[in-house]
PDB file of C-alpha atoms in Angstrom:
ATOM      1  CA  MET A 132      60.559 115.490 163.406  1.00 54.00           C
ATOM      2  CA  THR A 133      64.198 115.264 164.327  1.00 64.00           C
ATOM      3  CA  ASN A 134      66.064 117.942 166.495  1.00 86.00           C
ATOM      4  CA  LYS A 135      69.514 119.191 165.801  1.00 92.00           C
ATOM      5  CA  TYR A 136      71.103 116.583 168.027  1.00 92.00           C
ATOM      6  CA  GLU A 137      69.661 113.710 166.206  1.00 91.00           C
ATOM      7  CA  GLU A 138      70.876 115.262 163.052  1.00 93.00           C
ATOM      8  CA  VAL A 139      74.247 115.359 164.340  1.00 94.00           C
ATOM      9  CA  LEU A 140      74.182 111.655 165.176  1.00 96.00           C
ATOM     10  CA  LYS A 141      73.024 110.966 161.720  1.00 95.00           C
ATOM     11  CA  GLN A 142      76.443 111.957 160.479  1.00 96.00           C
ATOM     12  CA  TYR A 143      78.153 109.122 162.218  1.00 97.00           C
ATOM     13  CA  ASN A 144      77.798 105.328 162.121  1.00 95.00           C
ATOM     14  CA  CYS A 145      76.031 104.642 165.395  1.00 96.00           C
ATOM     15  CA  ASN A 146      74.490 101.264 164.591  1.00 96.00           C
ATOM     16  CA  LEU A 147      77.189  99.081 165.903  1.00 97.00           C
ATOM     17  CA  ASP A 148      77.172  95.250 166.739  1.00 97.00           C
ATOM     18  CA  ASP A 149      78.542  94.463 170.164  1.00 97.00           C
ATOM     19  CA  ALA A 150      79.847  90.905 168.876  1.00 98.00           C
ATOM     20  CA  GLN A 151      81.878  92.583 166.185  1.00 98.00           C
ATOM     21  CA  ILE A 152      83.310  95.284 168.662  1.00 98.00           C
ATOM     22  CA  ARG A 153      84.188  92.296 171.007  1.00 98.00           C
ATOM     23  CA  ASP A 154      85.931  90.376 168.222  1.00 98.00           C
ATOM     24  CA  ALA A 155      87.827  93.261 166.782  1.00 98.00           C
ATOM     25  CA  VAL A 156      89.185  94.122 170.263  1.00 98.00           C
ATOM     26  CA  LYS A 157      90.230  90.476 171.062  1.00 98.00           C
ATOM     27  CA  GLN A 158      92.019  90.367 167.739  1.00 98.00           C
ATOM     28  CA  LEU A 159      93.721  93.839 168.387  1.00 97.00           C
ATOM     29  CA  ILE A 160      94.867  92.771 171.866  1.00 97.00           C
ATOM     30  CA  ALA A 161      96.322  89.409 170.399  1.00 98.00           C
ATOM     31  CA  GLU A 162      98.066  90.847 167.681  1.00 98.00           C
ATOM     32  CA  LYS A 163      99.472  94.231 168.979  1.00 97.00           C
ATOM     33  CA  VAL A 164      99.724  94.371 172.623  1.00 97.00           C
ATOM     34  CA  LEU A 165     102.973  92.568 173.343  1.00 97.00           C
ATOM     35  CA  GLU A 166     105.032  94.928 171.050  1.00 97.00           C
ATOM     36  CA  ASN A 167     104.043  97.566 173.407  1.00 98.00           C
ATOM     37  CA  ASP A 168     105.210  95.859 176.468  1.00 97.00           C
ATOM     38  CA  THR A 169     108.374  98.017 176.611  1.00 97.00           C
ATOM     39  CA  PRO A 170     110.181 100.326 179.136  1.00 97.00           C
ATOM     40  CA  GLU A 171     109.389 103.306 176.712  1.00 98.00           C
ATOM     41  CA  VAL A 172     105.741 102.666 176.772  1.00 98.00           C
ATOM     42  CA  LYS A 173     105.645 102.163 180.728  1.00 98.00           C
ATOM     43  CA  LYS A 174     107.422 105.554 181.008  1.00 98.00           C
ATOM     44  CA  PHE A 175     104.970 107.308 178.704  1.00 98.00           C
ATOM     45  CA  LEU A 176     102.134 105.556 180.713  1.00 98.00           C
ATOM     46  CA  LEU A 177     103.522 106.780 184.067  1.00 98.00           C
ATOM     47  CA  GLY A 178     103.563 110.109 182.841  1.00 98.00           C
ATOM     48  CA  SER A 179      99.954 109.716 181.755  1.00 98.00           C
ATOM     49  CA  VAL A 180      98.476 108.639 185.129  1.00 98.00           C
ATOM     50  CA  GLU A 181      96.054 110.824 186.826  1.00 97.00           C
ATOM     51  CA  MET A 182      96.749 110.025 190.531  1.00 96.00           C
ATOM     52  CA  THR A 183      93.314 109.952 192.051  1.00 96.00           C
ATOM     53  CA  THR A 184      91.758 110.048 195.472  1.00 96.00           C
ATOM     54  CA  LEU A 185      87.909 110.060 195.690  1.00 96.00           C
ATOM     55  CA  LYS A 186      87.149 108.439 199.057  1.00 96.00           C
ATOM     56  CA  THR A 187      84.443 109.255 201.534  1.00 97.00           C
ATOM     57  CA  THR A 188      87.223 109.414 204.152  1.00 98.00           C
ATOM     58  CA  ASP A 189      89.223 112.032 202.270  1.00 98.00           C
ATOM     59  CA  SER A 190      90.163 115.161 204.298  1.00 98.00           C
ATOM     60  CA  ASP A 191      92.375 118.094 203.852  1.00 98.00           C
ATOM     61  CA  ALA A 192      95.079 116.278 205.821  1.00 98.00           C
ATOM     62  CA  SER A 193      94.856 113.018 203.908  1.00 98.00           C
ATOM     63  CA  VAL A 194      94.794 114.975 200.409  1.00 98.00           C
ATOM     64  CA  MET A 195      97.832 116.905 201.526  1.00 98.00           C
ATOM     65  CA  ALA A 196      99.533 113.754 202.261  1.00 98.00           C
ATOM     66  CA  PHE A 197      98.675 112.033 199.022  1.00 98.00           C
ATOM     67  CA  THR A 198      99.926 115.233 197.099  1.00 98.00           C
ATOM     68  CA  GLU A 199     103.051 114.937 199.119  1.00 98.00           C
ATOM     69  CA  GLN A 200     103.555 111.505 197.696  1.00 97.00           C
ATOM     70  CA  VAL A 201     103.747 113.061 194.107  1.00 97.00           C
ATOM     71  CA  ASN A 202     106.382 115.581 195.435  1.00 98.00           C
ATOM     72  CA  LYS A 203     108.444 112.649 197.087  1.00 98.00           C
ATOM     73  CA  LEU A 204     108.158 110.481 193.908  1.00 97.00           C
ATOM     74  CA  ASP A 205     109.406 113.460 191.616  1.00 96.00           C
ATOM     75  CA  ASN A 206     112.495 113.896 194.227  1.00 97.00           C
ATOM     76  CA  GLU A 207     113.071 110.057 194.346  1.00 97.00           C
ATOM     77  CA  TYR A 208     112.964 109.365 190.771  1.00 97.00           C
ATOM     78  CA  PRO A 209     114.208 112.401 188.737  1.00 96.00           C
ATOM     79  CA  ASP A 210     114.847 110.141 185.723  1.00 96.00           C
ATOM     80  CA  LEU A 211     111.237 109.128 185.424  1.00 98.00           C
ATOM     81  CA  PRO A 212     108.377 111.457 184.332  1.00 97.00           C
ATOM     82  CA  HIS A 213     106.052 112.631 186.861  1.00 97.00           C
ATOM     83  CA  VAL A 214     102.392 111.972 186.888  1.00 98.00           C
ATOM     84  CA  ALA A 215     100.184 113.961 184.585  1.00 98.00           C
ATOM     85  CA  THR A 216      97.360 115.206 187.090  1.00 98.00           C
ATOM     86  CA  ILE A 217      96.295 114.816 190.703  1.00 98.00           C
ATOM     87  CA  CYS A 218      92.463 114.318 190.800  1.00 98.00           C
ATOM     88  CA  VAL A 219      90.242 115.137 193.810  1.00 98.00           C
ATOM     89  CA  TYR A 220      86.945 116.231 195.019  1.00 98.00           C
ATOM     90  CA  PRO A 221      86.443 120.056 194.424  1.00 98.00           C
ATOM     91  CA  CYS A 222      86.683 120.927 198.147  1.00 98.00           C
ATOM     92  CA  PHE A 223      90.323 119.813 198.155  1.00 98.00           C
ATOM     93  CA  ALA A 224      91.367 121.828 195.180  1.00 98.00           C
ATOM     94  CA  GLU A 225      92.857 124.433 197.524  1.00 98.00           C
ATOM     95  CA  ALA A 226      94.695 121.727 199.723  1.00 98.00           C
ATOM     96  CA  VAL A 227      96.323 120.370 196.454  1.00 98.00           C
ATOM     97  CA  SER A 228      97.303 123.626 195.164  1.00 98.00           C
ATOM     98  CA  GLN A 229      98.866 124.649 198.314  1.00 97.00           C
ATOM     99  CA  THR A 230     100.819 121.438 198.666  1.00 98.00           C
ATOM    100  CA  LEU A 231     101.882 120.322 195.115  1.00 98.00           C
ATOM    101  CA  GLN A 232     105.437 121.530 194.221  1.00 98.00           C
ATOM    102  CA  VAL A 233     105.897 119.493 190.881  1.00 98.00           C
ATOM    103  CA  GLU A 234     105.742 121.985 187.914  1.00 96.00           C
ATOM    104  CA  GLY A 235     103.525 120.610 185.151  1.00 97.00           C
ATOM    105  CA  VAL A 236     101.295 118.399 187.304  1.00 98.00           C
ATOM    106  CA  GLU A 237      97.647 119.416 186.625  1.00 98.00           C
ATOM    107  CA  ILE A 238      94.936 119.649 189.343  1.00 98.00           C
ATOM    108  CA  ALA A 239      91.752 117.905 188.219  1.00 98.00           C
ATOM    109  CA  CYS A 240      88.570 118.229 190.085  1.00 98.00           C
ATOM    110  CA  VAL A 241      85.410 115.910 189.715  1.00 98.00           C
ATOM    111  CA  SER A 242      82.564 118.402 189.653  1.00 98.00           C
ATOM    112  CA  GLY A 243      78.931 118.580 188.785  1.00 97.00           C
ATOM    113  CA  SER A 244      77.583 116.451 191.517  1.00 97.00           C
ATOM    114  CA  PHE A 245      80.081 113.603 191.021  1.00 97.00           C
ATOM    115  CA  PRO A 246      79.388 110.704 190.604  1.00 97.00           C
ATOM    116  CA  SER A 247      75.661 110.845 189.800  1.00 97.00           C
ATOM    117  CA  SER A 248      75.314 114.131 188.208  1.00 97.00           C
ATOM    118  CA  GLN A 249      72.101 114.462 190.133  1.00 97.00           C
ATOM    119  CA  ALA A 250      71.784 118.156 191.276  1.00 97.00           C
ATOM    120  CA  ARG A 251      70.251 121.292 190.069  1.00 97.00           C
ATOM    121  CA  MET A 252      72.380 122.885 187.357  1.00 98.00           C
ATOM    122  CA  GLU A 253      72.917 126.011 189.497  1.00 98.00           C
ATOM    123  CA  VAL A 254      74.587 123.685 192.161  1.00 98.00           C
ATOM    124  CA  LYS A 255      76.800 122.008 189.362  1.00 98.00           C
ATOM    125  CA  VAL A 256      77.960 125.354 187.948  1.00 98.00           C
ATOM    126  CA  ALA A 257      78.537 126.947 191.384  1.00 98.00           C
ATOM    127  CA  GLU A 258      80.717 123.748 192.344  1.00 98.00           C
ATOM    128  CA  THR A 259      82.710 123.916 189.133  1.00 98.00           C
ATOM    129  CA  LYS A 260      83.400 127.703 189.363  1.00 98.00           C
ATOM    130  CA  LEU A 261      84.450 127.409 192.934  1.00 98.00           C
ATOM    131  CA  ALA A 262      86.854 124.393 192.313  1.00 98.00           C
ATOM    132  CA  ILE A 263      88.529 126.581 189.577  1.00 98.00           C
ATOM    133  CA  ALA A 264      88.756 129.531 191.846  1.00 98.00           C
ATOM    134  CA  ASP A 265      90.362 127.364 194.333  1.00 98.00           C
ATOM    135  CA  GLY A 266      92.972 126.079 192.014  1.00 98.00           C
ATOM    136  CA  ALA A 267      91.581 123.403 189.619  1.00 98.00           C
ATOM    137  CA  THR A 268      93.166 123.356 186.275  1.00 98.00           C
ATOM    138  CA  GLU A 269      90.928 120.862 184.815  1.00 98.00           C
ATOM    139  CA  ILE A 270      87.310 119.615 185.544  1.00 98.00           C
ATOM    140  CA  ASP A 271      85.876 116.100 185.150  1.00 98.00           C
ATOM    141  CA  ILE A 272      82.035 115.902 185.035  1.00 98.00           C
ATOM    142  CA  VAL A 273      79.552 113.222 184.639  1.00 98.00           C
ATOM    143  CA  MET A 274      77.137 113.065 181.562  1.00 98.00           C
ATOM    144  CA  PRO A 275      73.372 113.152 182.811  1.00 98.00           C
ATOM    145  CA  VAL A 276      73.172 109.500 182.056  1.00 98.00           C
ATOM    146  CA  GLY A 277      69.315 109.190 182.999  1.00 98.00           C
ATOM    147  CA  LYS A 278      68.490 111.876 180.501  1.00 98.00           C
ATOM    148  CA  PHE A 279      70.529 110.058 177.688  1.00 98.00           C
ATOM    149  CA  LEU A 280      68.886 106.698 178.493  1.00 98.00           C
ATOM    150  CA  GLU A 281      65.410 108.496 178.266  1.00 97.00           C
ATOM    151  CA  GLY A 282      66.352 109.861 174.740  1.00 96.00           C
ATOM    152  CA  ASP A 283      66.590 113.421 175.984  1.00 96.00           C
ATOM    153  CA  PHE A 284      69.654 114.442 173.880  1.00 97.00           C
ATOM    154  CA  GLU A 285      68.928 118.061 174.034  1.00 96.00           C
ATOM    155  CA  GLY A 286      68.921 118.039 177.929  1.00 96.00           C
ATOM    156  CA  VAL A 287      72.297 116.049 177.788  1.00 97.00           C
ATOM    157  CA  CYS A 288      73.831 118.503 175.435  1.00 97.00           C
ATOM    158  CA  GLN A 289      72.608 121.609 177.404  1.00 97.00           C
ATOM    159  CA  ASP A 290      74.091 120.278 180.666  1.00 98.00           C
ATOM    160  CA  ILE A 291      77.427 119.677 179.164  1.00 98.00           C
ATOM    161  CA  GLN A 292      77.327 122.992 177.222  1.00 98.00           C
ATOM    162  CA  GLU A 293      76.672 124.904 180.453  1.00 98.00           C
ATOM    163  CA  LEU A 294      79.372 123.269 182.342  1.00 98.00           C
ATOM    164  CA  LYS A 295      81.908 123.989 179.643  1.00 98.00           C
ATOM    165  CA  GLU A 296      80.732 127.583 179.674  1.00 98.00           C
ATOM    166  CA  ALA A 297      81.427 127.604 183.545  1.00 98.00           C
ATOM    167  CA  CYS A 298      85.037 126.157 182.849  1.00 98.00           C
ATOM    168  CA  GLY A 299      85.820 128.717 180.195  1.00 97.00           C
ATOM    169  CA  GLU A 300      88.321 128.302 177.276  1.00 94.00           C
ATOM    170  CA  ASN A 301      91.429 127.787 179.411  1.00 96.00           C
ATOM    171  CA  VAL A 302      90.143 124.822 181.704  1.00 98.00           C
ATOM    172  CA  PRO A 303      89.917 121.512 179.960  1.00 98.00           C
ATOM    173  CA  MET A 304      86.741 119.593 180.648  1.00 98.00           C
ATOM    174  CA  LYS A 305      86.451 115.900 180.658  1.00 98.00           C
ATOM    175  CA  VAL A 306      82.885 114.145 180.134  1.00 98.00           C
ATOM    176  CA  ILE A 307      82.437 110.943 181.846  1.00 98.00           C
ATOM    177  CA  LEU A 308      80.127 108.728 180.000  1.00 98.00           C
ATOM    178  CA  GLU A 309      79.657 106.119 182.578  1.00 98.00           C
ATOM    179  CA  THR A 310      79.765 103.454 180.063  1.00 97.00           C
ATOM    180  CA  GLY A 311      78.842 100.638 182.188  1.00 96.00           C
ATOM    181  CA  CYS A 312      75.429 102.205 182.448  1.00 97.00           C
ATOM    182  CA  LEU A 313      75.201 102.622 178.835  1.00 97.00           C
ATOM    183  CA  LYS A 314      75.326  98.905 177.999  1.00 93.00           C
ATOM    184  CA  THR A 315      75.787  98.869 174.146  1.00 97.00           C
ATOM    185  CA  ALA A 316      78.486  99.936 171.795  1.00 98.00           C
ATOM    186  CA  SER A 317      75.840 101.964 169.874  1.00 98.00           C
ATOM    187  CA  ASN A 318      74.955 103.913 173.165  1.00 98.00           C
ATOM    188  CA  ILE A 319      78.601 104.508 173.730  1.00 98.00           C
ATOM    189  CA  LYS A 320      79.053 105.873 170.353  1.00 98.00           C
ATOM    190  CA  LYS A 321      76.335 108.178 170.512  1.00 98.00           C
ATOM    191  CA  ALA A 322      77.229 109.553 173.890  1.00 98.00           C
ATOM    192  CA  SER A 323      80.703 110.059 172.699  1.00 98.00           C
ATOM    193  CA  ILE A 324      79.592 112.136 169.791  1.00 98.00           C
ATOM    194  CA  LEU A 325      77.124 114.295 171.786  1.00 98.00           C
ATOM    195  CA  ALA A 326      79.642 114.937 174.441  1.00 98.00           C
ATOM    196  CA  MET A 327      82.188 116.070 171.982  1.00 98.00           C
ATOM    197  CA  TYR A 328      79.611 118.016 170.092  1.00 98.00           C
ATOM    198  CA  SER A 329      78.651 119.866 173.287  1.00 98.00           C
ATOM    199  CA  GLY A 330      82.137 120.954 174.129  1.00 98.00           C
ATOM    200  CA  ALA A 331      84.120 118.140 175.812  1.00 98.00           C
ATOM    201  CA  ASP A 332      87.784 118.382 175.586  1.00 98.00           C
ATOM    202  CA  TYR A 333      88.303 114.882 176.765  1.00 98.00           C
ATOM    203  CA  ILE A 334      85.828 111.767 176.944  1.00 98.00           C
ATOM    204  CA  LYS A 335      86.219 109.537 179.894  1.00 98.00           C
ATOM    205  CA  THR A 336      84.716 106.070 180.339  1.00 98.00           C
ATOM    206  CA  SER A 337      83.734 105.872 183.889  1.00 97.00           C
ATOM    207  CA  THR A 338      83.625 107.354 187.415  1.00 96.00           C
ATOM    208  CA  GLY A 339      85.143 104.166 188.786  1.00 92.00           C
ATOM    209  CA  LYS A 340      82.269 103.965 191.217  1.00 93.00           C
ATOM    210  CA  LEU A 341      80.031 101.618 189.358  1.00 91.00           C
ATOM    211  CA  ASP A 342      80.721  98.257 187.723  1.00 88.00           C
ATOM    212  CA  PRO A 343      81.634  97.599 185.002  1.00 90.00           C
ATOM    213  CA  ALA A 344      83.996 100.637 184.814  1.00 91.00           C
ATOM    214  CA  ALA A 345      86.477 100.990 181.925  1.00 94.00           C
ATOM    215  CA  THR A 346      86.544  98.139 179.338  1.00 96.00           C
ATOM    216  CA  PRO A 347      88.706  97.659 176.332  1.00 98.00           C
ATOM    217  CA  GLU A 348      85.546  97.392 174.273  1.00 98.00           C
ATOM    218  CA  ALA A 349      84.293 100.800 175.449  1.00 98.00           C
ATOM    219  CA  ALA A 350      87.696 102.385 174.962  1.00 98.00           C
ATOM    220  CA  TYR A 351      87.663 101.060 171.338  1.00 98.00           C
ATOM    221  CA  VAL A 352      84.264 102.477 170.382  1.00 98.00           C
ATOM    222  CA  MET A 353      85.116 105.886 172.111  1.00 98.00           C
ATOM    223  CA  CYS A 354      88.479 106.183 170.265  1.00 98.00           C
ATOM    224  CA  GLN A 355      86.595 105.357 166.949  1.00 98.00           C
ATOM    225  CA  ALA A 356      84.269 108.259 167.857  1.00 98.00           C
ATOM    226  CA  ILE A 357      87.005 110.619 168.528  1.00 98.00           C
ATOM    227  CA  LYS A 358      88.752 109.669 165.203  1.00 98.00           C
ATOM    228  CA  GLU A 359      85.528 110.275 163.149  1.00 98.00           C
ATOM    229  CA  TYR A 360      84.932 113.619 164.926  1.00 98.00           C
ATOM    230  CA  TYR A 361      88.305 114.562 164.334  1.00 98.00           C
ATOM    231  CA  LYS A 362      88.173 113.880 160.575  1.00 97.00           C
ATOM    232  CA  LYS A 363      84.862 115.686 160.337  1.00 97.00           C
ATOM    233  CA  THR A 364      85.512 118.686 162.466  1.00 97.00           C
ATOM    234  CA  GLY A 365      89.554 119.096 162.761  1.00 98.00           C
ATOM    235  CA  ILE A 366      88.890 119.268 166.616  1.00 98.00           C
ATOM    236  CA  GLN A 367      91.299 117.008 168.573  1.00 98.00           C
ATOM    237  CA  ILE A 368      89.736 115.438 171.666  1.00 98.00           C
ATOM    238  CA  GLY A 369      91.493 113.533 174.454  1.00 98.00           C
ATOM    239  CA  PHE A 370      90.709 110.039 175.906  1.00 98.00           C
ATOM    240  CA  LYS A 371      90.745 108.866 179.534  1.00 98.00           C
ATOM    241  CA  PRO A 372      90.112 105.397 180.548  1.00 97.00           C
ATOM    242  CA  ALA A 373      89.419 105.219 184.328  1.00 96.00           C
ATOM    243  CA  GLY A 374      88.259 102.456 186.834  1.00 92.00           C
ATOM    244  CA  GLY A 375      89.045  98.985 186.720  1.00 88.00           C
ATOM    245  CA  MET A 376      92.810  99.285 185.811  1.00 92.00           C
ATOM    246  CA  ASN A 377      94.555  96.895 188.088  1.00 92.00           C
ATOM    247  CA  THR A 378      97.653  95.742 186.376  1.00 96.00           C
ATOM    248  CA  VAL A 379     100.095  97.417 184.125  1.00 97.00           C
ATOM    249  CA  MET A 380      99.083  95.125 181.231  1.00 97.00           C
ATOM    250  CA  ASP A 381      95.566  96.727 181.623  1.00 97.00           C
ATOM    251  CA  ALA A 382      97.267 100.015 180.895  1.00 97.00           C
ATOM    252  CA  ILE A 383      99.242  98.706 177.921  1.00 98.00           C
ATOM    253  CA  ILE A 384      96.171  97.383 176.476  1.00 98.00           C
ATOM    254  CA  TYR A 385      94.379 100.928 176.546  1.00 98.00           C
ATOM    255  CA  TYR A 386      97.571 102.479 175.111  1.00 98.00           C
ATOM    256  CA  THR A 387      97.518  99.859 172.246  1.00 98.00           C
ATOM    257  CA  ILE A 388      93.901 100.732 171.452  1.00 98.00           C
ATOM    258  CA  VAL A 389      94.729 104.365 171.315  1.00 98.00           C
ATOM    259  CA  LYS A 390      97.797 103.860 169.197  1.00 98.00           C
ATOM    260  CA  GLU A 391      95.903 101.621 166.692  1.00 98.00           C
ATOM    261  CA  VAL A 392      92.784 103.369 166.407  1.00 98.00           C
ATOM    262  CA  LEU A 393      93.839 107.105 166.744  1.00 98.00           C
ATOM    263  CA  GLY A 394      97.569 106.931 165.891  1.00 98.00           C
ATOM    264  CA  GLU A 395     100.731 108.634 167.253  1.00 96.00           C
ATOM    265  CA  GLN A 396      99.060 111.983 167.476  1.00 98.00           C
ATOM    266  CA  TRP A 397      97.215 111.045 170.487  1.00 98.00           C
ATOM    267  CA  LEU A 398     100.310 109.550 172.295  1.00 98.00           C
ATOM    268  CA  THR A 399     101.146 112.225 174.484  1.00 97.00           C
ATOM    269  CA  ASN A 400      99.998 112.995 177.946  1.00 95.00           C
ATOM    270  CA  LYS A 401      98.112 115.792 176.926  1.00 97.00           C
ATOM    271  CA  TRP A 402      95.633 113.461 174.916  1.00 98.00           C
ATOM    272  CA  LEU A 403      95.704 110.280 176.873  1.00 98.00           C
ATOM    273  CA  ARG A 404      95.247 110.081 180.391  1.00 98.00           C
ATOM    274  CA  LEU A 405      94.823 107.174 182.664  1.00 97.00           C
ATOM    275  CA  GLY A 406      92.411 107.500 185.747  1.00 95.00           C
ATOM    276  CA  THR A 407      94.168 105.228 188.431  1.00 91.00           C
ATOM    277  CA  SER A 408      96.526 105.494 191.342  1.00 89.00           C
ATOM    278  CA  ARG A 409      97.460 101.967 192.008  1.00 91.00           C
ATOM    279  CA  LEU A 410      99.466 101.627 188.714  1.00 95.00           C
ATOM    280  CA  THR A 411     101.864 104.624 189.848  1.00 96.00           C
ATOM    281  CA  MET A 412     103.913 102.442 191.919  1.00 96.00           C
ATOM    282  CA  GLN A 413     103.527  99.281 189.843  1.00 97.00           C
ATOM    283  CA  LEU A 414     105.047 101.243 186.916  1.00 97.00           C
ATOM    284  CA  ILE A 415     107.756 102.649 188.867  1.00 97.00           C
ATOM    285  CA  ASP A 416     108.658  99.110 190.259  1.00 97.00           C
ATOM    286  CA  GLU A 417     108.824  97.740 186.876  1.00 95.00           C
ATOM    287  CA  LEU A 418     110.882 100.742 185.445  1.00 97.00           C
ATOM    288  CA  THR A 419     113.347 100.506 188.242  1.00 95.00           C
ATOM    289  CA  LYS A 420     113.886  96.838 188.790  1.00 84.00           C
TER     290      LYS A 420
END
C-alpha cells in the first residue's frame, strides 16, 4: 500500500541513470559555458551571492565586522550590484540586523539544528521562530537526511511542513538536501520533489560542511525537478547551489545549468542564489580590472 508521498513521486520520472546525467552535464558545459563568461553574467552572479559565515569561531564582533564588509563594498563599488544575502547562524541575526546598512540585502539564518537537522522538532521550531524575531528575513533548513534514506518520506515531509509553518508565508524557506549524502541522481530527484511538495520556497544543494558539496550533476537534477514541478503546479521554486564553489568559472557553470534547464525566468537574484563568500571579491576583481 503506497502513501500519499509515494503517490506524489509517481507523477515524476525519478528513475534516473547517473552515467547519463554525467554525460548530459559534460556536454552542456562544453557547449554552453563559454558564452556566459561575460561581464554582464559576472555582475548578475555578484548580485546573487549569499555572503556566508558559519564558523565555530563566529562571534557577535566577528559577524558585525563581516556585515560591515557588505556595507563597505556597497560604498566602494556603487556601480556594481550588492550581494543578495548575508547568511549566519540564528544567534547572530540580531547582530546582522543592527549592523547592515545596505537596502535590499536579505538576512538568512541556517536553522533547524544546522547542519545535521538532528534535534527535537520543538527545538527546531523554536530556533526558527527566534531567528525571525531577531531579524532573519529568510531561513535555510536541512532536510532530515536519515529519515529520507530510511524511506520515511512521511517523516521528511512533516518536518519540512512544520518548519515552513514556523516561517509563515512572508519568510522564504530554503531546504538543503545535502546531495552528497544522497549518492544517486534518483535520490536527489526524489528529495527535490518531496521538499517542494512540503513547502520549500528554494531547494539548496548542500550545507558546505560535508564532501561532496554542490556538484554540477546535482544541480542539473535539481533544476530538472524544479522545472517539472513548475509545469505541474505553476509554483516557481528557487535554486541555491552551496559549498565547493572556488572559482568564478564554477559559478558560471551553475548559472549555465540554470539558464539551459530552467530558462530566463530563473535568472534573477530572487530565484538563483549562490552560497559562497570567497567569490565576492573574485567577481569584483574581475569586474574592476
